mmCIF file of C-alpha atoms in Angstrom:
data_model
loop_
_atom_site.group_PDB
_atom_site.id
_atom_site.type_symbol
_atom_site.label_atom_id
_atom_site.label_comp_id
_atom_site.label_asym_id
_atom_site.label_seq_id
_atom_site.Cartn_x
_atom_site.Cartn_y
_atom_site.Cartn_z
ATOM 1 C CA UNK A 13 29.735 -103.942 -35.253
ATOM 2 C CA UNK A 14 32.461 -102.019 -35.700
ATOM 3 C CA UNK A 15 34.842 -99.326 -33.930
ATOM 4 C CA UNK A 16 33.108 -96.924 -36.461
ATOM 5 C CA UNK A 17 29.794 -97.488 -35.881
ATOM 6 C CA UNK A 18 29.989 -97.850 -31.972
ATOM 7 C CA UNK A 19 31.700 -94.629 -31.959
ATOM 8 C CA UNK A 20 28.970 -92.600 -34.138
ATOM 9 C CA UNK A 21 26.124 -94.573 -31.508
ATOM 10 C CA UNK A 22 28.191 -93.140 -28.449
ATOM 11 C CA UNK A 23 28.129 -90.002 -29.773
ATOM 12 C CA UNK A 24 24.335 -90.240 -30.943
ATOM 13 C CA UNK A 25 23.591 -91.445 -27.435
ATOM 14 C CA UNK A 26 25.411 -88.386 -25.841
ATOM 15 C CA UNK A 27 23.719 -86.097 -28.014
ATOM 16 C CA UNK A 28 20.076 -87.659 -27.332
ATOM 17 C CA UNK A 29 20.651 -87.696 -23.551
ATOM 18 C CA UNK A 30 21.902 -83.669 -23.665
ATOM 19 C CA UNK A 31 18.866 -83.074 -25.788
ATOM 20 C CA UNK A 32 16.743 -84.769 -23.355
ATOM 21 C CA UNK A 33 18.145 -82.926 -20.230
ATOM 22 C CA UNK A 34 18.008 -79.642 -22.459
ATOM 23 C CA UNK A 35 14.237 -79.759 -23.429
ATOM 24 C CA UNK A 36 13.376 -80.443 -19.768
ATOM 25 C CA UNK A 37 11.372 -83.414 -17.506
ATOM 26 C CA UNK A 38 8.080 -82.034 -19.333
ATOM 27 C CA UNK A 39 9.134 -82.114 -22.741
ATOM 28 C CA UNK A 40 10.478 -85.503 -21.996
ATOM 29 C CA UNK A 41 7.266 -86.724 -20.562
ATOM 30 C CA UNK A 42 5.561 -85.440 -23.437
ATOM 31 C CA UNK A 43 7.163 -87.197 -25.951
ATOM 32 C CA UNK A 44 7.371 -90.345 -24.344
ATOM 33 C CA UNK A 45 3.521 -90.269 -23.895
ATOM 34 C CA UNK A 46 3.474 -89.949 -28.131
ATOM 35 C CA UNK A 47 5.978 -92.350 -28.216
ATOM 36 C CA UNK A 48 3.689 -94.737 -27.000
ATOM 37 C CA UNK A 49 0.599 -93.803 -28.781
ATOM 38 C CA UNK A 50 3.003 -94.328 -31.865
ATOM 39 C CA UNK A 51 2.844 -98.262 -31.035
ATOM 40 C CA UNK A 52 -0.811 -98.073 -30.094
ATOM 41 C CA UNK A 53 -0.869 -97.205 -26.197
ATOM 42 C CA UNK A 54 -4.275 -95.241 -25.708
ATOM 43 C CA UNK A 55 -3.928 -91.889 -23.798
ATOM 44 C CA UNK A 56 -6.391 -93.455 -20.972
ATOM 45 C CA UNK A 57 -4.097 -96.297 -21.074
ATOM 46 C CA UNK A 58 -0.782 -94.126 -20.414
ATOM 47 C CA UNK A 59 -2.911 -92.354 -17.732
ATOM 48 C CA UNK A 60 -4.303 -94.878 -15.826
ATOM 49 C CA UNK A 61 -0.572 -96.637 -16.240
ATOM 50 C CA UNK A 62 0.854 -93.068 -14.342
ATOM 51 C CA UNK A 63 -1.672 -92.861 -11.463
ATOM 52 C CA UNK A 64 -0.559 -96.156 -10.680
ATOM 53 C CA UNK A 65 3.102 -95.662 -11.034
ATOM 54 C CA UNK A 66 2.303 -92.775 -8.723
ATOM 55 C CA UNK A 67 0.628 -94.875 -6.576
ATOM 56 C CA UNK A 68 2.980 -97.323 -5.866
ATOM 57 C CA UNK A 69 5.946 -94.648 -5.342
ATOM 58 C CA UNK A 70 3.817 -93.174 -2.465
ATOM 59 C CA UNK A 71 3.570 -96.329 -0.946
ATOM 60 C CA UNK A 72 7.006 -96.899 -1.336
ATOM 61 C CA UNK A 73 7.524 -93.368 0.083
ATOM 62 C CA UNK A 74 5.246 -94.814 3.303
ATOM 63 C CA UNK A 75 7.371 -97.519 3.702
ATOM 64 C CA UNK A 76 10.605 -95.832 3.891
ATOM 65 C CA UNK A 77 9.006 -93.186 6.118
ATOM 66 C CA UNK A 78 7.513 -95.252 8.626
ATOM 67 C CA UNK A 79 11.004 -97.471 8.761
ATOM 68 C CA UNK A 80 13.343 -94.353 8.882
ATOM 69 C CA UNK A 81 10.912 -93.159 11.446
ATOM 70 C CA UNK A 82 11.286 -96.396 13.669
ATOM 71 C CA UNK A 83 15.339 -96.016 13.488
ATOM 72 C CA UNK A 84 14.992 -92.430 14.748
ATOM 73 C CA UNK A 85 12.668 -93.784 17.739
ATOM 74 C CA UNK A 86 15.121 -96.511 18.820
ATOM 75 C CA UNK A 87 18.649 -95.020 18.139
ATOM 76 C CA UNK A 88 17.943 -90.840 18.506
ATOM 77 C CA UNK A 89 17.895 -91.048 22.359
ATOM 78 C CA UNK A 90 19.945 -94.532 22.632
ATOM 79 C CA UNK A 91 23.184 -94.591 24.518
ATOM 80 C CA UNK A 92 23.765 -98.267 23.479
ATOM 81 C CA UNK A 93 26.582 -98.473 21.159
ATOM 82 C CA UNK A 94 29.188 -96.306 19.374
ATOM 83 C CA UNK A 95 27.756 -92.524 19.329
ATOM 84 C CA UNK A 96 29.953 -92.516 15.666
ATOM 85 C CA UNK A 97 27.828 -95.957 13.863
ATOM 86 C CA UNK A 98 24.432 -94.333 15.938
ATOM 87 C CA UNK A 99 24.579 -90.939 13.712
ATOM 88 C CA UNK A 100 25.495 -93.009 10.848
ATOM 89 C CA UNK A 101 22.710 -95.104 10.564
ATOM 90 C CA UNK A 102 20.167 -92.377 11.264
ATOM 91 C CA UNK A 103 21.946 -90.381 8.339
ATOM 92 C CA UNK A 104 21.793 -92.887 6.280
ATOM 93 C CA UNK A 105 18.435 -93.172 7.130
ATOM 94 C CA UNK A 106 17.868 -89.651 6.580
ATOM 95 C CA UNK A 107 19.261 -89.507 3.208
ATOM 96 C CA UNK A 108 17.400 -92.291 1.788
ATOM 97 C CA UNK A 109 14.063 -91.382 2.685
ATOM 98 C CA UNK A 110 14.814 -87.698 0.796
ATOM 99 C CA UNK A 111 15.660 -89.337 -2.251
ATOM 100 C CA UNK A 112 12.541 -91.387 -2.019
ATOM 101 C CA UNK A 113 10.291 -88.464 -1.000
ATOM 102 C CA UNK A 114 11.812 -86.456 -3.980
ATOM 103 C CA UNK A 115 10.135 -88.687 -6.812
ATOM 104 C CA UNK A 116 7.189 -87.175 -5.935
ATOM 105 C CA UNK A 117 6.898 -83.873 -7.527
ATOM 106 C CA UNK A 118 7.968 -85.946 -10.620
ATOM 107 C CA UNK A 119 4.854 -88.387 -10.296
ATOM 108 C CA UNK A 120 2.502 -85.866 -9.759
ATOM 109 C CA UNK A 121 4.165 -84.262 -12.870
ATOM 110 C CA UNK A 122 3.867 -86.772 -15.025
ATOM 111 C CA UNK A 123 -0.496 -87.564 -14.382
ATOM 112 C CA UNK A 124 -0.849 -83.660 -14.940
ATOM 113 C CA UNK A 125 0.824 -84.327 -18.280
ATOM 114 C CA UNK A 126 -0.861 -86.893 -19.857
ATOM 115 C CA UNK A 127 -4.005 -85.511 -18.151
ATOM 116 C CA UNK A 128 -4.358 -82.248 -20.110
ATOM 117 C CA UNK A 129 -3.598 -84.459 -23.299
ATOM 118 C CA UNK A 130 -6.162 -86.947 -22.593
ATOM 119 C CA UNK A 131 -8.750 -84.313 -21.566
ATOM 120 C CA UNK A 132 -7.967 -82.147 -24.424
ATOM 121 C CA UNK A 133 -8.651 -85.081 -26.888
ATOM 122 C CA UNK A 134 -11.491 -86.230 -25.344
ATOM 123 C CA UNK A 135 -12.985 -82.794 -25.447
ATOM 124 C CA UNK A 136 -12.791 -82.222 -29.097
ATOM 125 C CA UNK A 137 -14.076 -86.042 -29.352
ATOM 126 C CA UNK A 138 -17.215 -84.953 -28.305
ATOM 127 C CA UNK A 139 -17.983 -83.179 -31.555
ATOM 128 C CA UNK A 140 -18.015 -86.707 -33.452
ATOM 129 C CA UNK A 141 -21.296 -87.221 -31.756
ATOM 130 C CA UNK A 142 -24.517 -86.905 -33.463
ATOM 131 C CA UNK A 143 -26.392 -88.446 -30.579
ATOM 132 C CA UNK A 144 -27.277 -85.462 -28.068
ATOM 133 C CA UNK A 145 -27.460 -87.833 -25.514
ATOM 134 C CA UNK A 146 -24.638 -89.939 -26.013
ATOM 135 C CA UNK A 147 -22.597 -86.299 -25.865
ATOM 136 C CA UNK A 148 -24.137 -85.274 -22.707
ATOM 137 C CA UNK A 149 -22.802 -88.950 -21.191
ATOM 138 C CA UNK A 150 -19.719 -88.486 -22.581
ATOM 139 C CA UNK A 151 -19.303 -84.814 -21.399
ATOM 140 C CA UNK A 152 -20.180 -85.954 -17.795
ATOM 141 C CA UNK A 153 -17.999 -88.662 -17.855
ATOM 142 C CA UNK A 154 -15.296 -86.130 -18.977
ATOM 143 C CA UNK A 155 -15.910 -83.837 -16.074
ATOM 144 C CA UNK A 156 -16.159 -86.431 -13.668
ATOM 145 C CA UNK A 157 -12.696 -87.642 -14.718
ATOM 146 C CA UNK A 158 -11.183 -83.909 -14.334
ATOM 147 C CA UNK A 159 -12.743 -83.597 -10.915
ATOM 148 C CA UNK A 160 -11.562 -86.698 -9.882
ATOM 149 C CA UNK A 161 -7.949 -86.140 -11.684
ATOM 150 C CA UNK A 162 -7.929 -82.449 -9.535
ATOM 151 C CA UNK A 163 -8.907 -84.193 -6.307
ATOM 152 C CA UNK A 164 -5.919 -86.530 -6.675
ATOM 153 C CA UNK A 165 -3.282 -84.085 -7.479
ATOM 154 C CA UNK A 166 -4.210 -82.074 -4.864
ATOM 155 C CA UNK A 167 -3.522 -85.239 -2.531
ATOM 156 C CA UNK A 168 -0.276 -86.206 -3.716
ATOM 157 C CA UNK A 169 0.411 -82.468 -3.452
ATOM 158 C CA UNK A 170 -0.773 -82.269 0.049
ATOM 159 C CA UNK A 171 1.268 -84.784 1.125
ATOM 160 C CA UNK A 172 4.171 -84.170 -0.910
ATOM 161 C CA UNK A 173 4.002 -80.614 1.177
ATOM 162 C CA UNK A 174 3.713 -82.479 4.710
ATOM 163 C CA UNK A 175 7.030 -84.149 3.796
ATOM 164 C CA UNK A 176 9.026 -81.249 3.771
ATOM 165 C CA UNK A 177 8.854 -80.315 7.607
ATOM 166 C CA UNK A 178 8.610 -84.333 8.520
ATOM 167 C CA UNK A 179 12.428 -84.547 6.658
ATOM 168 C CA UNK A 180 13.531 -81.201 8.177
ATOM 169 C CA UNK A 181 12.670 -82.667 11.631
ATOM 170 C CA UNK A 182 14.888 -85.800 10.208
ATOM 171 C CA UNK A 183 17.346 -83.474 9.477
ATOM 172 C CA UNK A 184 18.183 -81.418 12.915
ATOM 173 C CA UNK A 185 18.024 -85.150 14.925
ATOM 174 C CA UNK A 186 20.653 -86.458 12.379
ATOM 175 C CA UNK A 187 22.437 -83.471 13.575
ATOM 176 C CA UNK A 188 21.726 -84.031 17.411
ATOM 177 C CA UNK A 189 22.793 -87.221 17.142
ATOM 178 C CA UNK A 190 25.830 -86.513 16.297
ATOM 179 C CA UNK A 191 26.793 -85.063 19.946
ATOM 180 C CA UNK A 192 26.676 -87.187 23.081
ATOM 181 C CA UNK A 193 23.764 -87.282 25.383
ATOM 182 C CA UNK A 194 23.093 -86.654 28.914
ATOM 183 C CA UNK A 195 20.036 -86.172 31.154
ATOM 184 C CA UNK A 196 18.817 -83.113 29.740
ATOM 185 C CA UNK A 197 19.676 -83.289 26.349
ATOM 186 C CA UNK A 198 17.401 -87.010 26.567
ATOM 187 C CA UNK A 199 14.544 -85.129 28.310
ATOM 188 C CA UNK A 200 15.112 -82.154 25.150
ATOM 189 C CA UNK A 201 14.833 -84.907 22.366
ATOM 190 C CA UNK A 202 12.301 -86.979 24.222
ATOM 191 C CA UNK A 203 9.850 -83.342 23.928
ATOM 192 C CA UNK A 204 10.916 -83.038 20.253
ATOM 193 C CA UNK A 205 10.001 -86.782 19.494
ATOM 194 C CA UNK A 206 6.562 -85.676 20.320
ATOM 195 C CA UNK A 207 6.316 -83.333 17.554
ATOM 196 C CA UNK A 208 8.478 -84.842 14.904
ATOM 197 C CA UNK A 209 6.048 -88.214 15.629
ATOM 198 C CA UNK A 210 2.724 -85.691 15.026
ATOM 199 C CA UNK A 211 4.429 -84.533 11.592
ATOM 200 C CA UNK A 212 5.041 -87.971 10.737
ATOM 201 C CA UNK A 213 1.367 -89.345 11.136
ATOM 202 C CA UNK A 214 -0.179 -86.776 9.588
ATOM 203 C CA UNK A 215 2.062 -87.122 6.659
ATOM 204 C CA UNK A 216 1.047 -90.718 6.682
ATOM 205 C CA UNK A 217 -2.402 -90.184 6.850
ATOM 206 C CA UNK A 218 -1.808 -87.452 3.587
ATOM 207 C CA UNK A 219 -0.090 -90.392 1.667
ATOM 208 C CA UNK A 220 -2.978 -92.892 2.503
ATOM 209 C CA UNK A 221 -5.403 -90.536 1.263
ATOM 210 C CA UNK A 222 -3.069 -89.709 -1.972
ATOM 211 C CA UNK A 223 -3.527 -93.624 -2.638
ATOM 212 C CA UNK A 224 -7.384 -93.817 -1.990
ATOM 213 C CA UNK A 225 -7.982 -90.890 -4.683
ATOM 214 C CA UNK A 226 -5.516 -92.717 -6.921
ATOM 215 C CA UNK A 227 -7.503 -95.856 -6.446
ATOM 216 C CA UNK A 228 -10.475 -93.763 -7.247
ATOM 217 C CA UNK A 229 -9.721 -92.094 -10.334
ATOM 218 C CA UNK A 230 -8.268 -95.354 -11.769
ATOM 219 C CA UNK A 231 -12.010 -97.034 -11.203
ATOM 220 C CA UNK A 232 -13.225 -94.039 -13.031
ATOM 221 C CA UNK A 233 -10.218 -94.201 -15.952
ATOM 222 C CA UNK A 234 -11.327 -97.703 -16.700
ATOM 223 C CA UNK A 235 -14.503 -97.337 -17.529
ATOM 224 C CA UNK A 236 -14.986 -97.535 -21.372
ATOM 225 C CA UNK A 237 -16.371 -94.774 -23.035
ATOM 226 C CA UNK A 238 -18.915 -95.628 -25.793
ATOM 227 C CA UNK A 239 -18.978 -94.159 -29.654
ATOM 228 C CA UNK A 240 -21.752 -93.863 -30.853
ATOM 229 C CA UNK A 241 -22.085 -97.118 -32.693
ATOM 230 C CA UNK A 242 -22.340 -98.583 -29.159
ATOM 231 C CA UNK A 243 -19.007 -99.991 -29.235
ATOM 232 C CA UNK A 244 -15.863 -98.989 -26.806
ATOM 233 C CA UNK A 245 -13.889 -95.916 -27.544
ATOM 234 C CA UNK A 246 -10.694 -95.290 -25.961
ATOM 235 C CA UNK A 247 -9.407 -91.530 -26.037
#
């Protein structure tokens, strides 16, 4: 290839990657959902693919949770070892559990996407019928998968909510670390591990139930819906 040509692909790449950042995470998320339909992805298929991308990020947002959560137990109110690589550890800590928990508003993003496209296709599929009762199947099947698609969202919304004040706590005890501790300052954080543990578990217990309703609605998503030939029908 030559200097020519790799300079023209830079600046094509540039271009795309300001175009994509222009038009927005939704926009983006959009097309790549018809860029896969292009090469014969189903919209069930992309959908069932994001509930378990989502899924899997809020178990991976568990995971870094509960570990961050240990290191604040064992280090906050330590006095073994350098104050200075103490704070530094919990702020690491800190830091990488918000980038984790901040994929999450993206995930739930992306299902609400593809949902309303999959829903809105499947919806004007049910005029191909001739069969009454074939429609009425389909139709429940439809509204069961909405319901089911709401109750999720509203999961991995809940506990993308309870992460906020769990992160905050994370926050002001990166910040107390920072200072040496006595008596009463051990006694003060002790108290406050109380509360940041109760905003911790319940969080857990918010992503756990995210993951059930996204196990859920992906036994419901794989079900094949039948034309009215009797044979399977992917929307």
């Amino acid at each position: 290839m030559n200097e020519f040509i790799k300079g023209r692909l830079v600046v094509f790449t540039l271009f795309l990657a300001a175009a994509l950042s222009f038009t927005g995470c939704q926009t983006m998320q959009g097309a790549l959902n018809r860029t896969k339909e292009v090469f014969g992805v189903k919209k069930r298929t992309i959908m069932v693919g994001e509930v378990r991308d989502a899924r899997s990020s809020m178990e991976g947002v568990k995971a870094q949770f509960q570990s961050a959560m240990e290191q604040f137990r064992s280090l906050v109110t330590s006095s073994q070892g350098a104050l200075d690589k103490r704070h530094k550890i919990l702020k690491a800590a800190y830091e990488k559990t918000e980038k984790k928990a901040a994929d999450i508003q993206g995930k739930i993003d992306a299902v609400k996407i593809v949902a309303e496209e999959l829903f809105t296709e499947w919806e004007t599929q049910l005029d191909q019928y001739t069969s009454d009762n074939l429609r009425r199947g389909s139709e429940q099947r439809l509204q069961e998968a909405r319901n089911q698609t709401v109750i999720f969202i509203n999961a991995m919304t809940g506990a993308n909510e309870k992460a906020g004040p769990v992160l905050a706590a994370f926050s002001e005890l990166v910040l107390f670390s920072s200072h040496d501790l006595n008596a009463e300052s051990i006694e003060a954080i002790s108290n406050e591990m109380l509360s940041v543990e109760q905003k911790h578990d319940s969080l857990i217990k918010g992503i756990d139930l995210s993951m059930s309703e996204a196990d859920r609605l992906v036994d419901l998503m794989m079900g094949t819906e039948m034309d009215v030939n009797g044979t399977g029908r992917e929307p």
